[in-house]
């Protein structure tokens, strides 16, 4: 299956200057920032990695965020994904925020459950986003309601919203890539093909099929020991659904890594290349440790982004993480796992690397 967007890999290889600066010991700015506009969520998914945060009704301050986004662009931040511990489209100014972000020159991505992705919202942001990905974790309304813990009617609402978004993209000649993802669970494994066909017919570009990855801080433990060793035959079944304009991306590498406890690296080296900003405006080194002061850098309502990123607090935490943090405490298959493997190999090369 083609993976044109390298969803099952990483893209740090396209930023050799930033990597070279880091390897030389220079202070670098993050390439990518994930921002949570909303702490609230309209679903209570059974697999939610952020359930321990508590779905608090809090929203990032629009004016402050826009000011910091302008600063981030000047500092060299290249991309922002709006997602986070809540549903980003619940923020009343999300379209304004996205438009401002794009206006600074930063690439914008959006991950959403899609219930609030109305035609009006799609028309306002479709030309400002590089991609929009909807988390849609079933192929039928009944299973969708059980997994998302919501009304079954939301399933058709999301499909209708996606169809409207496709039409809005076509009418505006936008280059925004519209896709979806499904977390493979025992409840929905028989519906993956049905969902893929629905999305292909609507006009989406891809469906990502990914394994569950347990966050050690999560309250839910129902899927903690899922074994995907018997799911590799999915690749052949799903390959038949691919067309020149639609593809199913099976996340094979994370599935295989769940069976192998070894990470291939002893320390997290990825922290300088990204960060997470929660709905209160706190900048974190890693979103898998929200609430852990070791990873809290500072709040954007109190300091500029440069002051936070170059500040003593972050540098102290960064040094501690590089020297002391045990990655066995980390979430398996975290978002930076492939990048960590790449950086570890660069900094701990095997013999004969000069024989290219």
Short mmCIF file of C-alpha atoms in Angstrom, two decimals:
data_model
loop_
_atom_site.label_atom_id
_atom_site.label_comp_id
_atom_site.label_asym_id
_atom_site.label_seq_id
_atom_site.Cartn_x
_atom_site.Cartn_y
_atom_site.Cartn_z
CA UNK A 1 0.00 0.00 0.00
CA UNK A 2 1.36 3.41 -0.92
CA UNK A 3 2.05 5.75 1.97
CA UNK A 4 2.73 8.96 0.09
CA UNK A 5 2.60 11.08 3.25
CA UNK A 6 5.00 8.83 5.23
CA UNK A 7 2.36 8.28 7.91
CA UNK A 8 3.96 5.00 8.94
CA UNK A 9 7.43 6.53 9.16
CA UNK A 10 8.81 9.98 10.02
CA UNK A 11 9.76 13.16 8.17
CA UNK A 12 12.73 14.49 10.12
CA UNK A 13 14.94 13.38 7.23
CA UNK A 14 13.57 16.38 5.30
CA UNK A 15 15.05 18.80 7.83
CA UNK A 16 18.79 18.05 7.66
CA UNK A 17 19.83 21.60 8.55
CA UNK A 18 17.91 21.52 11.83
CA UNK A 19 19.23 18.05 12.65
CA UNK A 20 22.80 19.08 11.81
CA UNK A 21 22.50 22.14 14.05
CA UNK A 22 21.24 19.96 16.89
CA UNK A 23 24.05 17.46 16.43
CA UNK A 24 26.53 20.34 16.57
CA UNK A 25 25.15 21.31 19.96
CA UNK A 26 23.28 24.40 18.80
CA UNK A 27 20.03 25.50 20.43
CA UNK A 28 17.28 24.84 17.90
CA UNK A 29 13.63 25.81 17.58
CA UNK A 30 10.94 23.15 17.24
CA UNK A 31 9.87 22.13 13.76
CA UNK A 32 6.42 21.00 14.86
CA UNK A 33 4.02 22.09 17.61
CA UNK A 34 0.80 20.39 18.63
CA UNK A 35 -1.77 22.72 20.17
CA UNK A 36 -4.93 21.88 22.07
CA UNK A 37 -7.43 24.73 21.61
CA UNK A 38 -9.99 23.02 23.83
CA UNK A 39 -9.85 20.91 26.96
CA UNK A 40 -13.50 19.97 26.56
CA UNK A 41 -14.70 17.15 24.32
CA UNK A 42 -18.08 16.13 22.95
CA UNK A 43 -17.16 12.41 22.97
CA UNK A 44 -15.83 10.02 25.63
CA UNK A 45 -14.00 7.47 23.50
CA UNK A 46 -13.23 4.17 25.18
CA UNK A 47 -9.58 4.40 24.13
CA UNK A 48 -8.94 8.07 25.00
CA UNK A 49 -5.32 8.63 26.03
CA UNK A 50 -6.19 11.91 27.75
CA UNK A 51 -9.04 10.72 29.97
CA UNK A 52 -6.88 11.30 33.04
CA UNK A 53 -6.81 15.04 32.29
CA UNK A 54 -10.55 15.15 32.94
CA UNK A 55 -12.15 16.77 29.83
CA UNK A 56 -12.03 20.16 31.54
CA UNK A 57 -14.06 22.96 29.97
CA UNK A 58 -11.20 25.31 29.23
CA UNK A 59 -10.15 27.03 26.03
CA UNK A 60 -6.88 28.59 25.00
CA UNK A 61 -6.97 32.39 24.86
CA UNK A 62 -7.29 33.45 21.22
CA UNK A 63 -5.41 36.75 21.35
CA UNK A 64 -2.47 35.34 23.27
CA UNK A 65 -2.24 32.30 21.02
CA UNK A 66 -2.27 34.40 17.85
CA UNK A 67 0.53 36.56 19.23
CA UNK A 68 2.59 33.50 20.11
CA UNK A 69 1.94 31.90 16.73
CA UNK A 70 3.42 34.93 15.03
CA UNK A 71 6.46 34.59 17.31
CA UNK A 72 6.73 30.87 16.57
CA UNK A 73 6.84 31.53 12.84
CA UNK A 74 9.69 33.96 13.42
CA UNK A 75 11.49 31.38 15.52
CA UNK A 76 11.37 28.79 12.74
CA UNK A 77 8.36 26.65 13.66
CA UNK A 78 7.19 25.05 10.42
CA UNK A 79 3.97 23.26 11.33
CA UNK A 80 1.16 23.23 13.88
CA UNK A 81 -1.41 20.51 14.39
CA UNK A 82 -4.60 21.42 16.23
CA UNK A 83 -5.79 18.41 18.21
CA UNK A 84 -4.99 17.75 21.85
CA UNK A 85 -6.75 16.66 25.00
CA UNK A 86 -10.14 17.92 23.78
CA UNK A 87 -12.07 18.45 20.53
CA UNK A 88 -10.43 21.43 18.75
CA UNK A 89 -13.57 22.47 16.88
CA UNK A 90 -15.27 23.26 20.19
CA UNK A 91 -13.17 26.41 20.39
CA UNK A 92 -15.41 29.19 19.09
CA UNK A 93 -12.50 30.98 17.38
CA UNK A 94 -10.87 27.93 15.81
CA UNK A 95 -11.41 29.10 12.23
CA UNK A 96 -9.90 32.49 13.07
CA UNK A 97 -6.96 30.78 14.80
CA UNK A 98 -6.32 28.47 11.85
CA UNK A 99 -6.48 31.33 9.37
CA UNK A 100 -4.04 33.36 11.45
CA UNK A 101 -1.67 30.39 11.74
CA UNK A 102 -1.60 29.90 7.99
CA UNK A 103 -1.11 33.62 7.52
CA UNK A 104 2.16 33.47 9.47
CA UNK A 105 3.52 30.92 7.01
CA UNK A 106 3.12 27.93 9.34
CA UNK A 107 1.63 24.78 7.81
CA UNK A 108 -1.61 23.75 9.55
CA UNK A 109 -3.07 20.30 10.24
CA UNK A 110 -6.27 19.47 12.10
CA UNK A 111 -7.30 16.25 13.82
CA UNK A 112 -10.96 16.17 14.87
CA UNK A 113 -13.82 13.76 15.50
CA UNK A 114 -15.61 15.63 12.71
CA UNK A 115 -19.01 16.12 14.38
CA UNK A 116 -18.61 19.91 14.29
CA UNK A 117 -16.94 20.03 10.89
CA UNK A 118 -19.93 21.75 9.31
CA UNK A 119 -19.99 22.97 5.73
CA UNK A 120 -19.56 26.55 6.97
CA UNK A 121 -16.53 25.63 9.09
CA UNK A 122 -15.02 23.60 6.27
CA UNK A 123 -15.38 26.50 3.85
CA UNK A 124 -13.63 28.83 6.31
CA UNK A 125 -10.61 26.61 6.96
CA UNK A 126 -10.23 24.32 3.93
CA UNK A 127 -7.99 26.76 2.10
CA UNK A 128 -5.81 27.33 5.17
CA UNK A 129 -5.05 23.74 6.13
CA UNK A 130 -2.54 21.32 4.63
CA UNK A 131 -4.66 18.43 5.86
CA UNK A 132 -7.68 17.54 7.96
CA UNK A 133 -7.93 14.08 9.52
CA UNK A 134 -11.08 12.75 11.16
CA UNK A 135 -10.97 10.13 13.89
CA UNK A 136 -13.74 7.72 12.86
CA UNK A 137 -13.48 4.45 14.70
CA UNK A 138 -16.18 2.21 13.29
CA UNK A 139 -18.00 1.32 10.10
CA UNK A 140 -21.54 1.31 11.50
CA UNK A 141 -23.53 3.71 13.71
CA UNK A 142 -24.00 1.12 16.46
CA UNK A 143 -20.32 0.28 16.87
CA UNK A 144 -19.41 3.94 16.49
CA UNK A 145 -21.72 4.87 19.36
CA UNK A 146 -20.21 2.20 21.62
CA UNK A 147 -16.61 3.19 20.95
CA UNK A 148 -17.05 6.97 20.83
CA UNK A 149 -19.66 6.77 23.61
CA UNK A 150 -21.99 9.14 21.85
CA UNK A 151 -25.28 9.18 19.96
CA UNK A 152 -25.36 6.82 16.93
CA UNK A 153 -26.61 9.76 14.83
CA UNK A 154 -23.13 11.30 15.08
CA UNK A 155 -21.83 8.63 12.71
CA UNK A 156 -23.91 9.79 9.75
CA UNK A 157 -23.36 13.41 10.72
CA UNK A 158 -19.60 12.92 10.39
CA UNK A 159 -19.95 11.21 7.02
CA UNK A 160 -22.18 14.04 5.78
CA UNK A 161 -19.68 16.59 7.06
CA UNK A 162 -16.87 14.85 5.24
CA UNK A 163 -18.86 14.82 2.01
CA UNK A 164 -19.52 18.55 2.43
CA UNK A 165 -15.82 19.17 3.12
CA UNK A 166 -14.86 17.32 -0.06
CA UNK A 167 -17.27 19.48 -2.02
CA UNK A 168 -15.96 22.66 -0.38
CA UNK A 169 -12.41 21.65 -1.25
CA UNK A 170 -13.32 21.01 -4.87
CA UNK A 171 -15.20 24.28 -5.22
CA UNK A 172 -12.34 26.28 -3.73
CA UNK A 173 -9.62 24.36 -5.58
CA UNK A 174 -7.93 23.85 -2.22
CA UNK A 175 -4.98 21.48 -1.91
CA UNK A 176 -6.08 20.37 1.57
CA UNK A 177 -5.80 16.60 1.96
CA UNK A 178 -8.86 15.07 3.63
CA UNK A 179 -8.36 11.78 5.42
CA UNK A 180 -9.53 9.66 8.33
CA UNK A 181 -8.13 7.24 10.84
CA UNK A 182 -9.50 4.25 12.68
CA UNK A 183 -7.97 2.76 15.80
CA UNK A 184 -8.10 -1.00 15.35
CA UNK A 185 -10.03 -2.53 18.26
CA UNK A 186 -11.82 -5.86 18.81
CA UNK A 187 -15.17 -4.07 18.45
CA UNK A 188 -14.45 -2.59 15.03
CA UNK A 189 -11.99 -4.95 13.31
CA UNK A 190 -14.74 -6.48 11.18
CA UNK A 191 -15.85 -3.05 9.95
CA UNK A 192 -12.58 -1.63 8.62
CA UNK A 193 -13.30 -2.54 5.01
CA UNK A 194 -16.84 -1.19 5.21
CA UNK A 195 -15.54 2.12 6.56
CA UNK A 196 -12.83 2.30 3.92
CA UNK A 197 -15.37 1.86 1.13
CA UNK A 198 -17.63 4.53 2.58
CA UNK A 199 -14.76 7.01 2.80
CA UNK A 200 -13.44 6.12 -0.66
CA UNK A 201 -16.87 6.76 -2.16
CA UNK A 202 -17.14 10.10 -0.34
CA UNK A 203 -13.86 11.23 -1.90
CA UNK A 204 -11.32 11.12 0.92
CA UNK A 205 -7.64 10.62 0.14
CA UNK A 206 -6.87 7.94 2.70
CA UNK A 207 -7.84 5.90 5.73
CA UNK A 208 -5.17 5.16 8.32
CA UNK A 209 -5.60 1.91 10.25
CA UNK A 210 -3.52 2.16 13.42
CA UNK A 211 -3.00 0.07 16.56
CA UNK A 212 -3.93 1.13 20.06
CA UNK A 213 -1.03 2.46 22.13
CA UNK A 214 -1.60 2.56 25.86
CA UNK A 215 -0.70 5.72 27.76
CA UNK A 216 0.56 4.63 31.21
CA UNK A 217 -1.31 7.59 32.75
CA UNK A 218 -4.68 6.66 31.21
CA UNK A 219 -7.58 5.61 33.40
CA UNK A 220 -8.78 3.11 30.81
CA UNK A 221 -6.97 -0.22 30.65
CA UNK A 222 -9.38 -2.33 28.58
CA UNK A 223 -7.10 -2.43 25.53
CA UNK A 224 -3.78 -2.42 27.33
CA UNK A 225 -2.71 -5.89 26.19
CA UNK A 226 -4.08 -5.98 22.66
CA UNK A 227 -2.11 -8.30 20.38
CA UNK A 228 -2.00 -7.42 16.69
CA UNK A 229 0.06 -10.39 15.54
CA UNK A 230 -2.97 -11.87 13.80
CA UNK A 231 -3.88 -8.73 11.91
CA UNK A 232 -1.12 -8.59 9.32
CA UNK A 233 -3.37 -10.30 6.77
CA UNK A 234 -5.39 -7.08 6.77
CA UNK A 235 -2.85 -5.63 4.38
CA UNK A 236 -3.85 -7.94 1.54
CA UNK A 237 -7.58 -7.49 2.18
CA UNK A 238 -7.35 -3.72 2.31
CA UNK A 239 -5.02 -3.41 -0.68
CA UNK A 240 -7.90 -4.25 -2.98
CA UNK A 241 -9.68 -1.08 -1.91
CA UNK A 242 -6.92 1.22 -3.13
CA UNK A 243 -7.45 3.43 -6.15
CA UNK A 244 -5.29 6.13 -7.77
CA UNK A 245 -7.03 8.71 -5.55
CA UNK A 246 -7.60 6.70 -2.34
CA UNK A 247 -5.36 4.53 -0.21
CA UNK A 248 -5.58 2.55 3.02
CA UNK A 249 -2.47 2.95 5.17
CA UNK A 250 -2.03 0.06 7.57
CA UNK A 251 0.35 1.08 10.36
CA UNK A 252 2.42 -2.08 10.19
CA UNK A 253 5.50 -0.80 11.97
CA UNK A 254 3.71 0.20 15.20
CA UNK A 255 1.87 -3.13 15.19
CA UNK A 256 5.14 -5.02 14.96
CA UNK A 257 6.81 -2.87 17.61
CA UNK A 258 4.07 -3.66 20.13
CA UNK A 259 5.34 -7.26 20.13
CA UNK A 260 8.92 -6.15 20.76
CA UNK A 261 9.54 -4.42 24.08
CA UNK A 262 12.92 -3.02 23.00
CA UNK A 263 12.85 0.56 21.77
CA UNK A 264 16.34 0.81 20.33
CA UNK A 265 17.16 3.96 22.31
CA UNK A 266 17.81 4.68 25.98
CA UNK A 267 16.88 8.36 26.13
CA UNK A 268 14.33 10.59 24.40
CA UNK A 269 16.26 12.72 21.90
CA UNK A 270 13.22 14.15 20.12
CA UNK A 271 12.23 16.80 22.68
CA UNK A 272 14.13 19.69 21.00
CA UNK A 273 12.23 19.15 17.74
CA UNK A 274 8.65 19.58 18.96
CA UNK A 275 6.40 20.57 21.85
CA UNK A 276 2.79 20.48 22.99
CA UNK A 277 0.64 23.40 24.18
CA UNK A 278 -2.40 22.45 26.23
CA UNK A 279 -5.72 24.30 26.52
CA UNK A 280 -4.41 26.41 29.43
CA UNK A 281 -1.48 27.61 27.35
CA UNK A 282 1.13 25.52 29.17
CA UNK A 283 4.00 24.39 26.94
CA UNK A 284 4.98 20.76 27.53
CA UNK A 285 7.92 18.76 26.30
CA UNK A 286 5.73 15.67 25.85
CA UNK A 287 1.96 15.22 25.83
CA UNK A 288 2.20 11.76 27.34
CA UNK A 289 3.22 13.35 30.63
CA UNK A 290 0.68 16.13 31.07
CA UNK A 291 0.69 17.14 34.72
CA UNK A 292 4.26 15.95 35.24
CA UNK A 293 6.26 19.06 36.16
CA UNK A 294 9.41 17.54 34.66
CA UNK A 295 7.96 18.28 31.24
CA UNK A 296 6.27 21.67 31.93
CA UNK A 297 8.21 24.56 30.36
CA UNK A 298 6.03 27.64 30.92
CA UNK A 299 2.74 29.31 30.03
CA UNK A 300 2.25 31.39 26.89
CA UNK A 301 0.05 33.91 28.74
CA UNK A 302 2.99 34.72 31.02
CA UNK A 303 6.00 34.58 28.69
CA UNK A 304 6.82 34.88 25.03
CA UNK A 305 7.49 31.66 23.16
CA UNK A 306 11.19 32.49 22.89
CA UNK A 307 11.41 33.13 26.64
CA UNK A 308 9.82 29.75 27.33
CA UNK A 309 11.82 27.83 24.76
CA UNK A 310 15.18 29.34 25.68
CA UNK A 311 14.40 29.74 29.37
CA UNK A 312 16.28 28.16 32.22
CA UNK A 313 13.31 26.02 33.23
CA UNK A 314 13.09 24.26 29.86
CA UNK A 315 16.85 23.86 29.55
CA UNK A 316 17.00 22.33 33.01
CA UNK A 317 14.20 19.89 32.20
CA UNK A 318 15.76 19.09 28.83
CA UNK A 319 19.06 18.23 30.48
CA UNK A 320 17.28 16.05 33.04
CA UNK A 321 15.36 14.19 30.33
CA UNK A 322 18.52 13.62 28.29
CA UNK A 323 20.49 12.28 31.25
CA UNK A 324 17.96 10.69 33.61
CA UNK A 325 14.56 9.96 32.06
CA UNK A 326 13.93 6.25 31.64
CA UNK A 327 12.14 5.65 28.33
CA UNK A 328 10.64 2.45 29.76
CA UNK A 329 8.18 4.80 31.48
CA UNK A 330 7.08 6.15 28.11
CA UNK A 331 4.13 5.24 25.98
CA UNK A 332 4.97 2.48 23.51
CA UNK A 333 4.77 3.78 19.94
CA UNK A 334 4.66 7.40 21.03
CA UNK A 335 4.48 9.98 18.27
CA UNK A 336 8.23 10.58 18.43
CA UNK A 337 9.26 6.91 18.48
CA UNK A 338 10.48 6.71 14.88
CA UNK A 339 12.27 10.04 15.23
CA UNK A 340 13.98 8.80 18.38
CA UNK A 341 15.16 5.67 16.58
CA UNK A 342 16.54 7.82 13.77
CA UNK A 343 18.31 10.28 16.08
CA UNK A 344 19.73 7.49 18.22
CA UNK A 345 21.21 5.80 15.17
CA UNK A 346 22.72 9.10 14.03
CA UNK A 347 24.33 9.68 17.41
CA UNK A 348 25.24 6.03 18.05
CA UNK A 349 26.31 4.80 14.59
CA UNK A 350 27.27 1.21 13.92
CA UNK A 351 30.56 0.31 12.29
CA UNK A 352 31.22 0.78 8.56
CA UNK A 353 28.85 3.73 8.10
CA UNK A 354 31.30 5.37 5.70
CA UNK A 355 30.77 2.61 3.15
CA UNK A 356 27.75 4.31 1.61
#
